[in-house]
Amino acid sequence: MYAVTRSAQPARRDVLRAGAALATAAAAGLSAAGCAAGGNDGVSADGTVTIEMWHGQTDTGKKAVESLVASFMRSHPRIRVELGGGVLADAMLQKVTAALAAGSYPDIAYIFGSDLASVARSPQVVDLTDTVRHAPAPWTSYWEPAREAVTVNGQVRAAPALLDSLAVVCNKKLFRQAGLPLPEAGWRWDDFVATAKALTDAGGGRFGTGWPGVGDEDTVWRLWPMIWDLGGDVVAGDGKHIGFGDTGTRALEVVAALARDKSVYIDPKPGSEQMYQVFESGRMGMVVTGPWQLPDIQQAKIDYHVVPLPSFSGRSVTISGPDTWTVFDNGGARKRAAKTFVSWLIQPAQDVRWDIEAGSLPLSRRTRDLPAWQHKESGTEGLGVFTKALDTARVRPVHAAYPQISQALGQAVVAVLLGRSSPAEALRACAADANAALLIPR
């Protein structure tokens, strides 16, 4: 069972919904309390360099970071890492943006991958291209989503921090009661819709599946694998238009079918907490989620089965939402020390500790092959499905306009879920807003 519990760290669903709203808040120049390690070069009389890391974790995640930092300082006695920040990960963009404006910022901060493009516009963000590509573990051994999420305009602007993927978790008991076979890899979205309908018992308060219904990033990112599978993309090749004009409509037709069949529980509150509670109470047959949810599902004693996402093509396609360790320039000595620390942190020996203790999937294939991870995977039902999904996972583009695109698509998904618009109408409205955002010079 994962070390993460409901109170262990910022829930991944909270992480997902935060990006667009915080990007807007940060752009408005909201203030934040606190300061960085200081305005000096961080070098003491004996040559020890002190750097500050805003880690954004709580409870189990915080303990994992503290343990790793202690190990690093024992092996690197001339570098001292101070942990701070005072905020959780979902408030980090706002605080870092304010800190950059004030000229008092940390050496390392935990930044969501979807926010990196906005943060990387600052000249204080360090280019880590040479650092990661000359690290002991080959850069090519890292999963492609981990590499893509930290690359902006061909430069590596951060180190990967957390990796996940989406799959479908099924309640075996409800499948047995409905007389349905458990789905297998290679199933289609039509199968998903039909299965959700067969699992639904309106009179008994049972739903086939669930979907976040507030229009946030949690609402949106479940749709991207469908769009990619159909040949679409978030941004078109010309960079001026969305790349899902037709494919987005087809993907929304799946959402519309679920709504029409009344087989989908629509969570009206941010965070999808209620959707997961319905599943964990035994009143939902399938939920699209990530490995972060397994501890709660196990704690609820649900007999479950994990299967890859359905597709239209029969090919496996999923999404990963990586987060990052972003390094900021506080002078030569501190910058070198921060680069040394993050390059150490993402190596397999440390990565596997972080993955097991804080709930990430392995950043690299080398980490996945370590005995410690193999033991973890073999002892956690369904975890291997999420890890294997990384072979075909894609990431949202590191693009400054992504928050606006996501917001527009989120409104479209909600309009279809609630029966307010047809898929074609909703997508036209989405395209108008998203295309306008793409034309803004950045």
PDB file of C-alpha atoms in Angstrom, residues 278-421:
ATOM      1  CA  VAL A 278     -19.019   7.754  -4.025  1.00  0.00           C
ATOM      2  CA  PHE A 279     -16.585   5.222  -5.498  1.00  0.00           C
ATOM      3  CA  GLU A 280     -15.070   4.364  -2.130  1.00  0.00           C
ATOM      4  CA  SER A 281     -18.527   3.859  -0.606  1.00  0.00           C
ATOM      5  CA  GLY A 282     -19.212   1.129  -3.175  1.00  0.00           C
ATOM      6  CA  ARG A 283     -21.729   3.131  -5.235  1.00  0.00           C
ATOM      7  CA  MET A 284     -19.681   3.634  -8.418  1.00  0.00           C
ATOM      8  CA  GLY A 285     -18.467   0.950 -10.800  1.00  0.00           C
ATOM      9  CA  MET A 286     -15.522   2.686 -12.488  1.00  0.00           C
ATOM     10  CA  VAL A 287     -13.439   5.770 -11.848  1.00  0.00           C
ATOM     11  CA  VAL A 288     -10.738   7.304 -14.033  1.00  0.00           C
ATOM     12  CA  THR A 289      -7.925   8.204 -11.679  1.00  0.00           C
ATOM     13  CA  GLY A 290      -4.211   7.958 -10.931  1.00  0.00           C
ATOM     14  CA  PRO A 291      -2.007   5.976  -8.553  1.00  0.00           C
ATOM     15  CA  TRP A 292      -2.433   8.621  -5.855  1.00  0.00           C
ATOM     16  CA  GLN A 293      -5.967   7.294  -5.214  1.00  0.00           C
ATOM     17  CA  LEU A 294      -4.995   3.682  -4.510  1.00  0.00           C
ATOM     18  CA  PRO A 295      -4.290   4.172  -0.782  1.00  0.00           C
ATOM     19  CA  ASP A 296      -7.768   5.590  -0.162  1.00  0.00           C
ATOM     20  CA  ILE A 297      -9.385   2.842  -2.233  1.00  0.00           C
ATOM     21  CA  GLN A 298      -7.500   0.196  -0.274  1.00  0.00           C
ATOM     22  CA  GLN A 299      -8.351   1.882   3.010  1.00  0.00           C
ATOM     23  CA  ALA A 300     -12.034   1.743   2.017  1.00  0.00           C
ATOM     24  CA  LYS A 301     -11.580  -2.031   1.481  1.00  0.00           C
ATOM     25  CA  ILE A 302     -12.784  -1.922  -2.120  1.00  0.00           C
ATOM     26  CA  ASP A 303     -11.930  -5.080  -4.065  1.00  0.00           C
ATOM     27  CA  TYR A 304     -10.616  -3.370  -7.184  1.00  0.00           C
ATOM     28  CA  HIS A 305      -9.156  -3.983 -10.626  1.00  0.00           C
ATOM     29  CA  VAL A 306      -7.009  -1.521 -12.622  1.00  0.00           C
ATOM     30  CA  VAL A 307      -7.122  -1.425 -16.416  1.00  0.00           C
ATOM     31  CA  PRO A 308      -5.557   1.003 -18.919  1.00  0.00           C
ATOM     32  CA  LEU A 309      -7.721   3.786 -20.318  1.00  0.00           C
ATOM     33  CA  PRO A 310      -9.981   2.828 -23.209  1.00  0.00           C
ATOM     34  CA  SER A 311      -9.209   4.228 -26.658  1.00  0.00           C
ATOM     35  CA  PHE A 312     -10.861   4.764 -30.029  1.00  0.00           C
ATOM     36  CA  SER A 313      -8.034   3.108 -31.954  1.00  0.00           C
ATOM     37  CA  GLY A 314      -7.173   0.115 -29.795  1.00  0.00           C
ATOM     38  CA  ARG A 315      -3.797   1.687 -29.028  1.00  0.00           C
ATOM     39  CA  SER A 316      -2.908   2.519 -25.441  1.00  0.00           C
ATOM     40  CA  VAL A 317      -2.932   6.274 -24.818  1.00  0.00           C
ATOM     41  CA  THR A 318      -2.897   8.030 -21.456  1.00  0.00           C
ATOM     42  CA  ILE A 319      -1.778  11.267 -19.847  1.00  0.00           C
ATOM     43  CA  SER A 320       0.812  12.108 -17.227  1.00  0.00           C
ATOM     44  CA  GLY A 321       0.864  15.305 -15.169  1.00  0.00           C
ATOM     45  CA  PRO A 322       4.503  15.686 -14.063  1.00  0.00           C
ATOM     46  CA  ASP A 323       5.643  18.339 -11.597  1.00  0.00           C
ATOM     47  CA  THR A 324       9.078  19.928 -11.310  1.00  0.00           C
ATOM     48  CA  TRP A 325      11.933  21.102  -9.127  1.00  0.00           C
ATOM     49  CA  THR A 326      12.679  24.543 -10.582  1.00  0.00           C
ATOM     50  CA  VAL A 327      16.025  26.212  -9.804  1.00  0.00           C
ATOM     51  CA  PHE A 328      16.462  29.987  -9.450  1.00  0.00           C
ATOM     52  CA  ASP A 329      19.638  32.050  -9.794  1.00  0.00           C
ATOM     53  CA  ASN A 330      20.805  33.545  -6.501  1.00  0.00           C
ATOM     54  CA  GLY A 331      24.426  33.897  -7.575  1.00  0.00           C
ATOM     55  CA  GLY A 332      27.107  31.496  -8.729  1.00  0.00           C
ATOM     56  CA  ALA A 333      27.753  29.568  -5.516  1.00  0.00           C
ATOM     57  CA  ARG A 334      24.106  29.006  -4.636  1.00  0.00           C
ATOM     58  CA  LYS A 335      23.206  28.168  -8.216  1.00  0.00           C
ATOM     59  CA  ARG A 336      25.931  25.505  -8.401  1.00  0.00           C
ATOM     60  CA  ALA A 337      24.841  24.044  -5.072  1.00  0.00           C
ATOM     61  CA  ALA A 338      21.170  23.950  -6.116  1.00  0.00           C
ATOM     62  CA  LYS A 339      22.044  22.239  -9.398  1.00  0.00           C
ATOM     63  CA  THR A 340      24.143  19.694  -7.511  1.00  0.00           C
ATOM     64  CA  PHE A 341      21.256  18.933  -5.173  1.00  0.00           C
ATOM     65  CA  VAL A 342      18.505  18.502  -7.800  1.00  0.00           C
ATOM     66  CA  SER A 343      20.752  16.377 -10.040  1.00  0.00           C
ATOM     67  CA  TRP A 344      21.405  14.143  -7.007  1.00  0.00           C
ATOM     68  CA  LEU A 345      17.718  14.086  -6.063  1.00  0.00           C
ATOM     69  CA  ILE A 346      16.485  12.707  -9.386  1.00  0.00           C
ATOM     70  CA  GLN A 347      18.994   9.859  -9.586  1.00  0.00           C
ATOM     71  CA  PRO A 348      17.463   6.372  -9.197  1.00  0.00           C
ATOM     72  CA  ALA A 349      18.797   5.685  -5.687  1.00  0.00           C
ATOM     73  CA  GLN A 350      17.057   8.791  -4.357  1.00  0.00           C
ATOM     74  CA  ASP A 351      14.124   8.749  -6.748  1.00  0.00           C
ATOM     75  CA  VAL A 352      13.015   5.301  -5.590  1.00  0.00           C
ATOM     76  CA  ARG A 353      12.926   6.515  -1.974  1.00  0.00           C
ATOM     77  CA  TRP A 354      10.805   9.506  -2.975  1.00  0.00           C
ATOM     78  CA  ASP A 355       8.492   7.354  -5.099  1.00  0.00           C
ATOM     79  CA  ILE A 356       7.811   4.844  -2.338  1.00  0.00           C
ATOM     80  CA  GLU A 357       7.562   7.333   0.510  1.00  0.00           C
ATOM     81  CA  ALA A 358       5.788  10.227  -1.227  1.00  0.00           C
ATOM     82  CA  GLY A 359       3.709   8.494  -3.905  1.00  0.00           C
ATOM     83  CA  SER A 360       5.278   9.247  -7.286  1.00  0.00           C
ATOM     84  CA  LEU A 361       5.783   6.826 -10.135  1.00  0.00           C
ATOM     85  CA  PRO A 362       9.447   6.247 -11.085  1.00  0.00           C
ATOM     86  CA  LEU A 363      10.985   9.131 -13.025  1.00  0.00           C
ATOM     87  CA  SER A 364      13.114   6.774 -15.094  1.00  0.00           C
ATOM     88  CA  ARG A 365      13.260   3.208 -16.334  1.00  0.00           C
ATOM     89  CA  ARG A 366      16.372   2.737 -14.207  1.00  0.00           C
ATOM     90  CA  THR A 367      14.344   3.535 -11.097  1.00  0.00           C
ATOM     91  CA  ARG A 368      11.555   1.199 -12.216  1.00  0.00           C
ATOM     92  CA  ASP A 369      14.046  -1.665 -12.528  1.00  0.00           C
ATOM     93  CA  LEU A 370      15.416  -1.288  -8.988  1.00  0.00           C
ATOM     94  CA  PRO A 371      14.479  -4.128  -6.593  1.00  0.00           C
ATOM     95  CA  ALA A 372      12.901  -1.686  -4.137  1.00  0.00           C
ATOM     96  CA  TRP A 373      10.403  -0.444  -6.736  1.00  0.00           C
ATOM     97  CA  GLN A 374       9.744  -3.941  -8.078  1.00  0.00           C
ATOM     98  CA  HIS A 375       8.902  -5.024  -4.528  1.00  0.00           C
ATOM     99  CA  LYS A 376       6.605  -2.028  -4.087  1.00  0.00           C
ATOM    100  CA  GLU A 377       4.854  -2.670  -7.370  1.00  0.00           C
ATOM    101  CA  SER A 378       4.365  -6.390  -6.751  1.00  0.00           C
ATOM    102  CA  GLY A 379       2.833  -5.647  -3.359  1.00  0.00           C
ATOM    103  CA  THR A 380       0.348  -3.012  -4.565  1.00  0.00           C
ATOM    104  CA  GLU A 381      -2.579  -4.233  -6.645  1.00  0.00           C
ATOM    105  CA  GLY A 382      -2.792  -2.367  -9.971  1.00  0.00           C
ATOM    106  CA  LEU A 383       0.258  -0.173  -9.450  1.00  0.00           C
ATOM    107  CA  GLY A 384       2.077  -1.863 -12.317  1.00  0.00           C
ATOM    108  CA  VAL A 385      -0.692  -0.785 -14.722  1.00  0.00           C
ATOM    109  CA  PHE A 386       0.017   2.863 -13.939  1.00  0.00           C
ATOM    110  CA  THR A 387       3.762   2.349 -14.344  1.00  0.00           C
ATOM    111  CA  LYS A 388       3.388   0.525 -17.650  1.00  0.00           C
ATOM    112  CA  ALA A 389       1.107   3.296 -18.900  1.00  0.00           C
ATOM    113  CA  LEU A 390       4.100   5.643 -18.858  1.00  0.00           C
ATOM    114  CA  ASP A 391       5.295   3.911 -22.034  1.00  0.00           C
ATOM    115  CA  THR A 392       2.482   5.585 -23.966  1.00  0.00           C
ATOM    116  CA  ALA A 393       1.760   8.614 -21.764  1.00  0.00           C
ATOM    117  CA  ARG A 394       1.786  12.145 -23.108  1.00  0.00           C
ATOM    118  CA  VAL A 395       1.857  15.485 -21.344  1.00  0.00           C
ATOM    119  CA  ARG A 396       0.080  18.767 -21.808  1.00  0.00           C
ATOM    120  CA  PRO A 397       2.279  21.262 -23.666  1.00  0.00           C
ATOM    121  CA  VAL A 398       4.511  23.564 -21.664  1.00  0.00           C
ATOM    122  CA  HIS A 399       2.795  26.603 -23.185  1.00  0.00           C
ATOM    123  CA  ALA A 400       2.020  29.942 -21.551  1.00  0.00           C
ATOM    124  CA  ALA A 401      -1.524  29.938 -22.996  1.00  0.00           C
ATOM    125  CA  TYR A 402      -2.386  26.505 -21.633  1.00  0.00           C
ATOM    126  CA  PRO A 403      -4.330  27.794 -18.579  1.00  0.00           C
ATOM    127  CA  GLN A 404      -6.693  29.731 -20.870  1.00  0.00           C
ATOM    128  CA  ILE A 405      -7.104  26.751 -23.222  1.00  0.00           C
ATOM    129  CA  SER A 406      -7.850  24.517 -20.265  1.00  0.00           C
ATOM    130  CA  GLN A 407     -10.390  26.948 -18.866  1.00  0.00           C
ATOM    131  CA  ALA A 408     -12.208  27.141 -22.200  1.00  0.00           C
ATOM    132  CA  LEU A 409     -12.275  23.350 -22.614  1.00  0.00           C
ATOM    133  CA  GLY A 410     -13.357  22.903 -19.002  1.00  0.00           C
ATOM    134  CA  GLN A 411     -16.400  25.085 -19.633  1.00  0.00           C
ATOM    135  CA  ALA A 412     -17.186  23.000 -22.706  1.00  0.00           C
ATOM    136  CA  VAL A 413     -17.015  19.727 -20.763  1.00  0.00           C
ATOM    137  CA  VAL A 414     -19.325  21.069 -18.056  1.00  0.00           C
ATOM    138  CA  ALA A 415     -21.809  22.387 -20.635  1.00  0.00           C
ATOM    139  CA  VAL A 416     -21.990  18.916 -22.193  1.00  0.00           C
ATOM    140  CA  LEU A 417     -22.156  17.078 -18.858  1.00  0.00           C
ATOM    141  CA  LEU A 418     -25.069  19.235 -17.734  1.00  0.00           C
ATOM    142  CA  GLY A 419     -26.870  19.019 -21.085  1.00  0.00           C
ATOM    143  CA  ARG A 420     -26.578  22.749 -21.742  1.00  0.00           C
ATOM    144  CA  SER A 421     -24.802  22.374 -25.095  1.00  0.00           C
TER     145      SER A 421
END
